[in-house]
CSV table of C-alpha atoms and ligand atoms in Angstrom, one decimal:
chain,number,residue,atom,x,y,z
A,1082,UNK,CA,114.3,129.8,-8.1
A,1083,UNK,CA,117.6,130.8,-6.8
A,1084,UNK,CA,120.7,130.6,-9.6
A,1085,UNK,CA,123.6,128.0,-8.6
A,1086,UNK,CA,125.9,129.5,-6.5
A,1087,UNK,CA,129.4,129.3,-7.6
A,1088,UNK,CA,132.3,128.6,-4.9
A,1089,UNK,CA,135.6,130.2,-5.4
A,1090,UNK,CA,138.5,128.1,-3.9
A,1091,UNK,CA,142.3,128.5,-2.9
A,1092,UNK,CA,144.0,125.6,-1.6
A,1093,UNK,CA,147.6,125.7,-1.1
A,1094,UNK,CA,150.6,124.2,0.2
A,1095,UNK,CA,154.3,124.0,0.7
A,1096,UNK,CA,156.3,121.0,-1.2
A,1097,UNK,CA,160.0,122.5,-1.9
A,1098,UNK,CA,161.7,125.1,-3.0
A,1099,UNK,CA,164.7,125.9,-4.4
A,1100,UNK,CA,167.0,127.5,-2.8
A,1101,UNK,CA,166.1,126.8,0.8
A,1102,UNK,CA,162.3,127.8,1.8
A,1103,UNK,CA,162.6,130.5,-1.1
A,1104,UNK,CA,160.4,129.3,-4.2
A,1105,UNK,CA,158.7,126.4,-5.9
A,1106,UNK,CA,160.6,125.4,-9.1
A,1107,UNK,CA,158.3,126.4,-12.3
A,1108,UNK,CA,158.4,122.7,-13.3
A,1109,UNK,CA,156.5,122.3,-10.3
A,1110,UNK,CA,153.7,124.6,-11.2
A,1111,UNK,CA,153.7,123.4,-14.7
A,1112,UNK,CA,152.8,120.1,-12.9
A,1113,UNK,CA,150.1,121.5,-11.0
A,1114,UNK,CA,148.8,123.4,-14.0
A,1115,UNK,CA,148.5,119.9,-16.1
A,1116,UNK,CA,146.8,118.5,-13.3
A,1117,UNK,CA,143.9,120.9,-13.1
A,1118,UNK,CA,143.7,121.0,-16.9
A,1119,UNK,CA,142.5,117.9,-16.7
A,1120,UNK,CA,140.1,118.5,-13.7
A,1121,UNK,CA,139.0,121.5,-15.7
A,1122,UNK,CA,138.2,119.2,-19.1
A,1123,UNK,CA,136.6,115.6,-16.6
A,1124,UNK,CA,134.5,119.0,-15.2
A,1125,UNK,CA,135.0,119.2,-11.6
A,1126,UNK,CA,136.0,122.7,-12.2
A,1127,UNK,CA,134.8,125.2,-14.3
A,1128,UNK,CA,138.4,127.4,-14.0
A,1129,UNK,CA,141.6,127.8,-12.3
A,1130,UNK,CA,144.9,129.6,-11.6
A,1131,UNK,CA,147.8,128.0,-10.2
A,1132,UNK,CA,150.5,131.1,-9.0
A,1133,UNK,CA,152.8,131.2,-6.1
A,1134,UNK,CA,153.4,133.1,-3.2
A,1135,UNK,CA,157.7,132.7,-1.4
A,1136,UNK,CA,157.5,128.9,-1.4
A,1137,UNK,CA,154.1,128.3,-1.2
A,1138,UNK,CA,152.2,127.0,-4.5
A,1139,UNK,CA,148.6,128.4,-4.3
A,1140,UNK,CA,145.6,127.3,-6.8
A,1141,UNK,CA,143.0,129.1,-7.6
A,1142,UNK,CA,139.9,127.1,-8.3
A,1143,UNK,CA,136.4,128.0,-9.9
A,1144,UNK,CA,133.6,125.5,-9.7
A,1145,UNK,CA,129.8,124.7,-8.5
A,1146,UNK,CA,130.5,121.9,-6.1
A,1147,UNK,CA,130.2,123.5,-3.2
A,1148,UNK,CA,133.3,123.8,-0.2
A,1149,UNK,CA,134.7,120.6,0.9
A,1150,UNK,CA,134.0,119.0,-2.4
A,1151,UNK,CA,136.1,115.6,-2.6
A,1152,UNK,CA,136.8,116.0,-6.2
A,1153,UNK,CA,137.7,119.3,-5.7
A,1154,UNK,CA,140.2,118.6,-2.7
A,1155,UNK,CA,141.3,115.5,-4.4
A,1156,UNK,CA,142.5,117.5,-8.2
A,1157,UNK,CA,144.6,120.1,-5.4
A,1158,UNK,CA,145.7,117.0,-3.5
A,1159,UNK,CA,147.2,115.6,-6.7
A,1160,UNK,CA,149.0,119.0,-7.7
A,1161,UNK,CA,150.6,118.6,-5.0
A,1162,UNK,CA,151.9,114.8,-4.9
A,1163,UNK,CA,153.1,116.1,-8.5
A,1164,UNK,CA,154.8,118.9,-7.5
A,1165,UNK,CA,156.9,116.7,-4.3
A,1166,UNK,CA,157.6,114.3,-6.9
A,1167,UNK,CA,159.5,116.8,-8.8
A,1168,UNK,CA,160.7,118.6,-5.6
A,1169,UNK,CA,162.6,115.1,-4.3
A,1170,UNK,CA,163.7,114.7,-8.3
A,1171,UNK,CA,165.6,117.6,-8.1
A,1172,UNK,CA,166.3,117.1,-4.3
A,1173,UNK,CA,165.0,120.5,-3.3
A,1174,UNK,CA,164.4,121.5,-0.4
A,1175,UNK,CA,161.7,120.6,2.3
A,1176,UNK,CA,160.1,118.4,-0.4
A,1177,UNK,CA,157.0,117.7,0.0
A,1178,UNK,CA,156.6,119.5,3.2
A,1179,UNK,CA,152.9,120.1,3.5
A,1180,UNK,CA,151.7,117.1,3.1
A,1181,UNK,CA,151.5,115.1,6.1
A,1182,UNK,CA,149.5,112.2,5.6
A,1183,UNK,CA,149.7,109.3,3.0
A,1184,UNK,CA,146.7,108.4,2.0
A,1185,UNK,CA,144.0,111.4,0.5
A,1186,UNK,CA,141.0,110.6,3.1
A,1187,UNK,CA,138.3,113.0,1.2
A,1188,UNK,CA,139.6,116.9,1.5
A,1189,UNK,CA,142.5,118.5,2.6
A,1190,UNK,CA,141.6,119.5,6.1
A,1191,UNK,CA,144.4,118.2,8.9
A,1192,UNK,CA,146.2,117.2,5.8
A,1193,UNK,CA,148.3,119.8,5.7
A,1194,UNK,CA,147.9,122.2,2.6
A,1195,UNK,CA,145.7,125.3,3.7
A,1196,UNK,CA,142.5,126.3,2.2
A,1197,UNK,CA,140.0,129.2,2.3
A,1198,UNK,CA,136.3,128.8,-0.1
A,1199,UNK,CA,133.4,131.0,-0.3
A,1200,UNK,CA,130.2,130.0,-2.1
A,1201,UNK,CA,127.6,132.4,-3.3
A,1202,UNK,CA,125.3,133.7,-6.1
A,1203,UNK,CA,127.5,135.6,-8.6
A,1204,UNK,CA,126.4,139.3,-9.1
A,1205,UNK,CA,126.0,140.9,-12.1
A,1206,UNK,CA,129.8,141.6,-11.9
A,1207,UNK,CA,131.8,140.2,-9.6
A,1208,UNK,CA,135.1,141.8,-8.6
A,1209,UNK,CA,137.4,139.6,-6.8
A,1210,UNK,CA,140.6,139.9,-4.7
A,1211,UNK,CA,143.2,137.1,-3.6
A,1212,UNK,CA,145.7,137.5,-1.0
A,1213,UNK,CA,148.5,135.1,-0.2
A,1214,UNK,CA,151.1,135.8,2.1
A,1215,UNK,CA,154.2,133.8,2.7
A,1216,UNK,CA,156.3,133.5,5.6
A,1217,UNK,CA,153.1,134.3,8.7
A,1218,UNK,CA,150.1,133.0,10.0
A,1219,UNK,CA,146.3,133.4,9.3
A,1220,UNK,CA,145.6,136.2,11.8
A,1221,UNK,CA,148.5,137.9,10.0
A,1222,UNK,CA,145.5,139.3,8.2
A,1223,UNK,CA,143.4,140.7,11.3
A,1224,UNK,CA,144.4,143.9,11.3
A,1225,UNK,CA,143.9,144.9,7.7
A,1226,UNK,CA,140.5,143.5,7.8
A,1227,UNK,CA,139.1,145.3,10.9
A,1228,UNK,CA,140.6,148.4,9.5
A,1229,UNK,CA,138.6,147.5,6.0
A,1230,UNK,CA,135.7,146.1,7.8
A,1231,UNK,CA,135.1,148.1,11.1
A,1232,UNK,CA,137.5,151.6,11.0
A,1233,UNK,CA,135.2,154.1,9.5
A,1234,UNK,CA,138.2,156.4,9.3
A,1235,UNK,CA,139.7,153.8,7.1
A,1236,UNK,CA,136.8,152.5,4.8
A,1237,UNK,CA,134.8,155.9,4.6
A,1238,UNK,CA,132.0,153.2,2.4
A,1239,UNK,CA,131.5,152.0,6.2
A,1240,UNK,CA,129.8,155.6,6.2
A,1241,UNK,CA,128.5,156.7,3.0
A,1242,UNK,CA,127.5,153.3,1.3
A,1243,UNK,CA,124.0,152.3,2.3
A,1244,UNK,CA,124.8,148.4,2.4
A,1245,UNK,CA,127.7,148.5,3.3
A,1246,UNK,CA,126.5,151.0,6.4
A,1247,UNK,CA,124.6,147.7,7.6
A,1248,UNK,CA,127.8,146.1,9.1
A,1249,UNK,CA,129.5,142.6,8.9
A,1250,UNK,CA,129.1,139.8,10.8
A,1251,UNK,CA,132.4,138.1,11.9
A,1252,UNK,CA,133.2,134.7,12.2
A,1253,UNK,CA,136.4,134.7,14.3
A,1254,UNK,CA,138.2,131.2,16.0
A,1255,UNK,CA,140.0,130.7,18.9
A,1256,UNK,CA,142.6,128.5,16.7
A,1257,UNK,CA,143.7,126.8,20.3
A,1258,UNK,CA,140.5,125.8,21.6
A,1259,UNK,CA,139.0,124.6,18.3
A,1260,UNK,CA,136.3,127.5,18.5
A,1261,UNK,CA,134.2,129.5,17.3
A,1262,UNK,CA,132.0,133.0,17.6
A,1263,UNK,CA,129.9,134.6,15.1
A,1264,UNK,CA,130.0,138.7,16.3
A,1265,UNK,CA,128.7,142.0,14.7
A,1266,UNK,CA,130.3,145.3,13.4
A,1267,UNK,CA,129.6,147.6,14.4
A,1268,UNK,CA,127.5,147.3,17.2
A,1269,UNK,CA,129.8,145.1,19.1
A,1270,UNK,CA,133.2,146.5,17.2
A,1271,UNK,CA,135.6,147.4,21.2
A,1272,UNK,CA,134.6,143.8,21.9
A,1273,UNK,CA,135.1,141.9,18.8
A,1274,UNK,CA,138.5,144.0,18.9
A,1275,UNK,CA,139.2,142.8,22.4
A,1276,UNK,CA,139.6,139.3,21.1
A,1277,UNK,CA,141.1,139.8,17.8
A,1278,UNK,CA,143.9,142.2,19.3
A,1279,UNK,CA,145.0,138.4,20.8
A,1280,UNK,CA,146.8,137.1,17.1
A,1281,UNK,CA,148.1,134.3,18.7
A,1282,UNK,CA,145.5,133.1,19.7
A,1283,UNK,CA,142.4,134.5,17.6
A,1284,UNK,CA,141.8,134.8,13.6
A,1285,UNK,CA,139.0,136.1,11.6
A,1286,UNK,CA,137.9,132.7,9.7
A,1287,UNK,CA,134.9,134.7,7.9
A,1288,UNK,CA,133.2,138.4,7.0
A,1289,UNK,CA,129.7,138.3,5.5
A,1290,UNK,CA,127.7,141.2,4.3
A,1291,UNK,CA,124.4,141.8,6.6
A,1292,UNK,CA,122.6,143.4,3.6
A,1293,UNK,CA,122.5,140.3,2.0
A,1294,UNK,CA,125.3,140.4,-0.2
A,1295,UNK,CA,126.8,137.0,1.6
A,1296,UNK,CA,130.5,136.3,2.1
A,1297,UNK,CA,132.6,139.0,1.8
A,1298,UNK,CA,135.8,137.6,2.9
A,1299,UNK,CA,137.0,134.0,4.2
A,1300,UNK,CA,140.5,133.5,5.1
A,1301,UNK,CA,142.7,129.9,5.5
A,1302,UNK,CA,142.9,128.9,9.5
A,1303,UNK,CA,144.8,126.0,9.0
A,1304,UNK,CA,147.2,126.1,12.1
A,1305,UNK,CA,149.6,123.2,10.2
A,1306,UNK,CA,152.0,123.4,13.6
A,1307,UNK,CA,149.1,122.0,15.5
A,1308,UNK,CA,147.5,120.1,13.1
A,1309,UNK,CA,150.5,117.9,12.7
A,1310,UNK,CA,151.4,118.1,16.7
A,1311,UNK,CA,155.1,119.4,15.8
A,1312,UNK,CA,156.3,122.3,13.4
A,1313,UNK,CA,155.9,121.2,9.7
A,1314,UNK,CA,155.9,125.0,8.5
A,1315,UNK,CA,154.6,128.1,9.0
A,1316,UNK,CA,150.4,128.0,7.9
A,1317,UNK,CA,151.0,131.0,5.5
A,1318,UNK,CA,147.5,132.1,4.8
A,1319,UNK,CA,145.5,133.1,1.3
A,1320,UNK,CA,142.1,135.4,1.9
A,1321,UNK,CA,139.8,135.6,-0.9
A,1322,UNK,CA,137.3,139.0,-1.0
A,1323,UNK,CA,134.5,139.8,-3.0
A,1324,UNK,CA,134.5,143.7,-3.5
A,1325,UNK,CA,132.4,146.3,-4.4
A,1326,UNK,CA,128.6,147.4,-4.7
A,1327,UNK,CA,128.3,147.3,-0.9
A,1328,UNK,CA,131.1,145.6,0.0
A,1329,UNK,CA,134.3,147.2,0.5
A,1330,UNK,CA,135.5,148.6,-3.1
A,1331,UNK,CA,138.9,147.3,-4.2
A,1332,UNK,CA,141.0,150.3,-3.4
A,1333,UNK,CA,139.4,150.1,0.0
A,1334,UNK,CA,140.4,146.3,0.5
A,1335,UNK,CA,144.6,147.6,-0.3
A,1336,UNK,CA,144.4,151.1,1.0
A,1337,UNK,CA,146.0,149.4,5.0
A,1338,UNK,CA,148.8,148.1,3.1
A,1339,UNK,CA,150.1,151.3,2.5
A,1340,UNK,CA,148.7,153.3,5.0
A,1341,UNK,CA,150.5,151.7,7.9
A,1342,UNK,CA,153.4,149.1,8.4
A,1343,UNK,CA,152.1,146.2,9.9
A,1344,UNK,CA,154.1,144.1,12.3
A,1345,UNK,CA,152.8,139.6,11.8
A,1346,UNK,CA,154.5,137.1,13.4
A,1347,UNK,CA,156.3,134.1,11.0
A,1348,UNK,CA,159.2,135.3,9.1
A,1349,UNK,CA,162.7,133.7,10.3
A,1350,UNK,CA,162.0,130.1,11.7
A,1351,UNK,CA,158.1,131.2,11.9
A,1352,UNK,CA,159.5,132.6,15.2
A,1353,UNK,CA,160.0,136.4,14.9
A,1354,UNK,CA,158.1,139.2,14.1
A,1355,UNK,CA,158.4,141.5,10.8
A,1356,UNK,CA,156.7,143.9,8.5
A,1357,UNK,CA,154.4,142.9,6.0
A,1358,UNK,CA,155.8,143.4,2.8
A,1359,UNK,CA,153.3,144.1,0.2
A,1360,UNK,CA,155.0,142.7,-3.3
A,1361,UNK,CA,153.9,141.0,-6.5
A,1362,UNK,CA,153.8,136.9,-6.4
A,1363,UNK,CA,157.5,137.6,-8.8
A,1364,UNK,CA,158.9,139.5,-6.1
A,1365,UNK,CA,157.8,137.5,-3.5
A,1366,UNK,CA,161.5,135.7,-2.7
A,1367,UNK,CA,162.5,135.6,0.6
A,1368,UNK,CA,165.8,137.7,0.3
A,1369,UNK,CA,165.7,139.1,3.5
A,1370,UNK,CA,166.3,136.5,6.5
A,1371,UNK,CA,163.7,134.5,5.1
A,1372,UNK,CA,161.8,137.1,4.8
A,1373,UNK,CA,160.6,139.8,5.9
A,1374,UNK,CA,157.0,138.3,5.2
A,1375,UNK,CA,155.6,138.6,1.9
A,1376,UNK,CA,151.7,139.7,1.0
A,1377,UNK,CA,150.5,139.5,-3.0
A,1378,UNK,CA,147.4,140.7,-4.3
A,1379,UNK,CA,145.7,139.7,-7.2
A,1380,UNK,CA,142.6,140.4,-8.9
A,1381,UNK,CA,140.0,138.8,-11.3
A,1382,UNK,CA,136.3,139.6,-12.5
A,1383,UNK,CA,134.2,136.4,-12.2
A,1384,UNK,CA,132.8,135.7,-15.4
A,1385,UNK,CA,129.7,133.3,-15.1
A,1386,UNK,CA,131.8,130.9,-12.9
A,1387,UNK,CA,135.1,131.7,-15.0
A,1388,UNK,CA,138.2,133.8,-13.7
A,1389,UNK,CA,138.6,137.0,-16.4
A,1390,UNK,CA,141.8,139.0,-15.8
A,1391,UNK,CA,143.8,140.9,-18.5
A,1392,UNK,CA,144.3,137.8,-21.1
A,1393,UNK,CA,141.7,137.5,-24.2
A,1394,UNK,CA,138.4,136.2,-23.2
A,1395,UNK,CA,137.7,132.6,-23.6
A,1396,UNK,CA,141.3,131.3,-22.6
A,1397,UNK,CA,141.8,127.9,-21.6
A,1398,UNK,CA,144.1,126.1,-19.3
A,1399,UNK,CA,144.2,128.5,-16.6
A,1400,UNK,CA,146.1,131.0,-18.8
A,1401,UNK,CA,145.3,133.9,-17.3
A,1402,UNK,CA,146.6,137.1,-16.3
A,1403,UNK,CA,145.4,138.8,-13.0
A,1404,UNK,CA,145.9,142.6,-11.9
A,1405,UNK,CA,148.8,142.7,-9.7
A,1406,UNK,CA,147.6,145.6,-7.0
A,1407,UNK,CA,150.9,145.1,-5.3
A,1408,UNK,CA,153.5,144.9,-7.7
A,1409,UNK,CA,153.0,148.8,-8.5
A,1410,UNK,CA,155.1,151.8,-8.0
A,1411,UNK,CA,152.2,153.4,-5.6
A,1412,UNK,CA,153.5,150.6,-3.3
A,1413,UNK,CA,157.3,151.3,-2.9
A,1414,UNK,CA,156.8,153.6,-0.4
A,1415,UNK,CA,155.4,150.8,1.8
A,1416,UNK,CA,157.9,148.3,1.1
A,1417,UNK,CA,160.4,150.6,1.7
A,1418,UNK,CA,158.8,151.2,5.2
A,1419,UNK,CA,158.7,147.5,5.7
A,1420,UNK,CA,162.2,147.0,5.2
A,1421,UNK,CA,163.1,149.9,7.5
A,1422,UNK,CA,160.7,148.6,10.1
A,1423,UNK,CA,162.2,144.8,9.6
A,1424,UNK,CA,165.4,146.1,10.0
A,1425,UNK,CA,164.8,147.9,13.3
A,1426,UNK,CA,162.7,144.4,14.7
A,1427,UNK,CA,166.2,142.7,13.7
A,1428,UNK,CA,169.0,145.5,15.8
A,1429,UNK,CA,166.4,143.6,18.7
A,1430,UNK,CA,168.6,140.3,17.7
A,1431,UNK,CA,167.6,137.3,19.6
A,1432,UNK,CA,165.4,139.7,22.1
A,1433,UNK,CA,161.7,140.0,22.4
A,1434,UNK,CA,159.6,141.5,21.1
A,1435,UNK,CA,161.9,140.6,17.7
A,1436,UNK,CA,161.7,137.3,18.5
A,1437,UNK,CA,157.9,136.2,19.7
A,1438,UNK,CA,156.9,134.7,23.3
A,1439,UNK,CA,158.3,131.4,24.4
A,1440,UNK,CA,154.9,129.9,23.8
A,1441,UNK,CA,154.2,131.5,20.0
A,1442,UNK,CA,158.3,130.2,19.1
A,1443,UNK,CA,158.5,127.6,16.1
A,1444,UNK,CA,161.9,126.9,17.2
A,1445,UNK,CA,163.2,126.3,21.0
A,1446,UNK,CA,166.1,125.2,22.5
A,1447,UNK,CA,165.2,126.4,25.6
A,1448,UNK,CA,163.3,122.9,27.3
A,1449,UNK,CA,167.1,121.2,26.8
A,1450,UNK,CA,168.5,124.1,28.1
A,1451,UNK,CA,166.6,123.9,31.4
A,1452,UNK,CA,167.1,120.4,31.4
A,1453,UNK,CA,170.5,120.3,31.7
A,1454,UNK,CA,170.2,123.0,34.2
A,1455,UNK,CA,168.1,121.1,36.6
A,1456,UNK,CA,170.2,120.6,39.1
A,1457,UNK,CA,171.7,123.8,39.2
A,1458,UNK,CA,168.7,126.0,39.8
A,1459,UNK,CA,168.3,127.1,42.9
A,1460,UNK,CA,165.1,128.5,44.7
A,1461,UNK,CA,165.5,132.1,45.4
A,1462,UNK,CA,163.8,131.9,48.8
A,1463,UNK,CA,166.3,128.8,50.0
A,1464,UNK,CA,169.2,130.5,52.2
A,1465,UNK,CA,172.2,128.3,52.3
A,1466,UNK,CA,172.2,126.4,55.3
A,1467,UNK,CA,175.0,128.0,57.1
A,1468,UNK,CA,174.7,131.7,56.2
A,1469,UNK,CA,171.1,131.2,57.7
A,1470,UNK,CA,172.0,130.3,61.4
A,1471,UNK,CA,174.6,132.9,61.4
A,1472,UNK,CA,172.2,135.3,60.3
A,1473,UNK,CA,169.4,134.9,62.8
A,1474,UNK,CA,170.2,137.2,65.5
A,1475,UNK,CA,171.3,139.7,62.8
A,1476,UNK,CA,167.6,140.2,62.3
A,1477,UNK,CA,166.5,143.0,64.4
A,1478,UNK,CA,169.4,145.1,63.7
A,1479,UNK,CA,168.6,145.2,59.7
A,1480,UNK,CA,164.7,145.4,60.5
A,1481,UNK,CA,165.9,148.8,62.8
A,1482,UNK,CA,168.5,149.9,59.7
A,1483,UNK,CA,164.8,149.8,57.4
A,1484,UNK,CA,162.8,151.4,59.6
A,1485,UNK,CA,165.2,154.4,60.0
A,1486,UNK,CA,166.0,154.6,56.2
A,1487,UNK,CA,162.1,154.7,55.9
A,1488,UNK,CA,162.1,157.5,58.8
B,1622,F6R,C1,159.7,130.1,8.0
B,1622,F6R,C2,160.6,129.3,7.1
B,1622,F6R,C3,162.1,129.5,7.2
B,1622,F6R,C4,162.7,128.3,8.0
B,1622,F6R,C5,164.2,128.5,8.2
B,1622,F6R,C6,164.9,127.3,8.9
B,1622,F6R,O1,158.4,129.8,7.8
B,1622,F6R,O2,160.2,128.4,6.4
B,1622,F6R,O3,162.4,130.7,7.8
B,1622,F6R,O4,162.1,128.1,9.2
B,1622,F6R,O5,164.9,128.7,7.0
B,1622,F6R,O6,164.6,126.2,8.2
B,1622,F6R,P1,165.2,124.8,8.4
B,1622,F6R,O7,164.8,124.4,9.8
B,1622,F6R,O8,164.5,123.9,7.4
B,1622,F6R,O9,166.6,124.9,8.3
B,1623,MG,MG1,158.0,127.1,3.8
B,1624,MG,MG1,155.7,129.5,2.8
């Protein structure tokens, strides 16, 4: 008999912030916090972690009900009613900007908060990493995870690990089309690249192991702008990871982030592009016009279906205190790159590529623009009416004047 397989859950969302988009008020997560205490006591979950990211307020969530679980989706649902109602209290801002429907119809999906769950048999130990970004969008995290998952000169395990030498199968959507395509690293890794080089159009939803390890990564693909038909706020993604034994080890999952300086798109009005700034969840303000965007990385050990960081064992009510792989020293160096590389993306001011194509932009005034220009466009090819009978028996003469300047 197989054991129950535990599912590990981040659902977040957006529901103020004080000042401007920057972060959620601590009352608020003291809200959320009391919330799942009690969904941790009625036991729909088994633990939790409620932390932050810029604005965005993400829980962590431990249980055996499987993805999609109603009860599940209803305890994070209820966070965040909590958290508005303390957000329009205080009149922050944006408050209660996620959540886009009235009424909780079963689990959060087209709701508005994001959400990314995994489900599988829990190893012997089981190393876990989270990763929330703020200020972006889910395929944000496509290039760090084909460098983890498919760059050999990146993960050297891809080599000299015997499972994990098996490859990955990738889940990847077309997040326009509502699509999507299971593919496998390596043998098909120019092709699966071909695709996923398209971020605006193309996210990695899923990684699993194809020695039979199972998930190895899953990644929120919530597109919030398109779920609710008009911008409601960036969908600034969470990835949770299983590491080790096989699957990438943990210093292979953060190795990109300071290896190379990675350009996403979000940041100002969820319409330019900037360097992902790799920070702990404390640092993770905004400062910088809104930005530049922010990615946190934290890690727990799984402990029979509990999360086991740095606090004493046996803690209750989601005290607990994760390893913060970001908010190191080692990491300066890349944030300092980030700024520099933020800072050159800005001297582009209202240019691309510093701000993205017209059809990736948050933010346009440029349909009202044209519309009050209707009538003053011209077609290139219409010669006024006049200039165009004078000009006809001109027309050899310039024909002759090209031929000889060709000559
Ligand atoms: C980006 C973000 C911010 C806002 C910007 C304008 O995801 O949340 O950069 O887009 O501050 O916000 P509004 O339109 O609320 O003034
Ligand atoms: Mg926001
Ligand atoms: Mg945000």
């Amino acid at each position: 008999m197989s054991a129950e397989k535990v599912t590990v859950s981040i659902i977040k969302a957006d529901v103020g912030s004080v000042v401007g988009h920057a972060r959620p008020h601590p009352s608020m997560l003291d809200a959320a916090r009391n919330v799942l205490k009690d969904a941790q006591k009625a036991g729909t979950i088994e633990d939790f972690y409620v932390t932050r990211v810029g604005d965005d307020i993400n829980l962590y969530m431990t249980h055996y009900k499987g993805e999609n679980n109603k009860d599940v989706h209803g305890a994070a649902w209820e966070c965040f009613q909590q958290a508005t109602k303390i957000a329009k209290k205080m009149k922050l801002y944006a408050a209660g900007q996620d959540i886009l429907t009235d009424a909780f119809s079963g689990n959060v999906k087209g709701a508005g908060p994001g959400s990314a769950e995994m489900t599988f048999e829990e190893r012997g130990s089981e190393p876990l990493l989270f990763f929330m970004a703020d200020k972006t969008e889910p395929s944000a995290y496509t290039l760090p995870l084909t460098r983890i998952f498919m760059d050999p000169f990146t993960t050297t395990g891809l080599v000299i690990d015997k499972r994990a030498k098996q490859g990955f199968d990738f889940e990847i959507q077309d997040v326009m089309a509502n699509k999507k395509v299971v593919m496998s690293a390596p043998e098909e890794s120019w092709s699966i690249l071909s695709l996923l080089g398209d971020t605006s159009r193309y996210a990695i939803k899923r990684i699993n192991s194809r020695a039979g390890i199972g998930p190895a990564a899953v990644v929120s693909t919530d597109k919030l702008n398109m779920t609710a038909g008009r911008y409601v706020g960036k969908d600034d993604p969470v990835c949770i990871c299983r590491c080790q034994s096989g699957l990438p080890s943990v210093g292979e999952y953060t190795q990109p982030f300071l290896n190379s300086t990675m350009l996403v798109a979000g940041w100002m009005r969820g319409s330019h592009i900037g360097a992902f700034y790799p920070c702990s969840p404390e640092d993770s303000d905004p400062t910088y016009y809104d930005g530049p965007p922010r990615v946190c990385c934290l890690g727990f050990q799984l402990n029979n279906g509990k999360l086991q960081g740095l606090e004493p064992y046996g803690a209750k009510n989601g005290e607990h205190i994760p390893v913060d792989f970001f908010g190191t020293s080692t990491f300066d160096e890349a944030r300092r790159n980030a700024i520099r590389a933020s800072k050159f993306m800005r001297s582009q001011g209202p240019f691309v590529p510093s701000i993205l194509g017209a059809e990736e932009m948050e933010y346009t005034s440029r349909p009202d623009v044209l519309k009050e220009l209707t009538s003053r466009f011209v077609s290139l090819d219409e010669k006024p009416k006049k200039a165009a009978a004078k000009k006809a028996p001109a027309k050899k003469t310039t024909s002759k004047k090209k031929k000889v300047e060709v000559e």
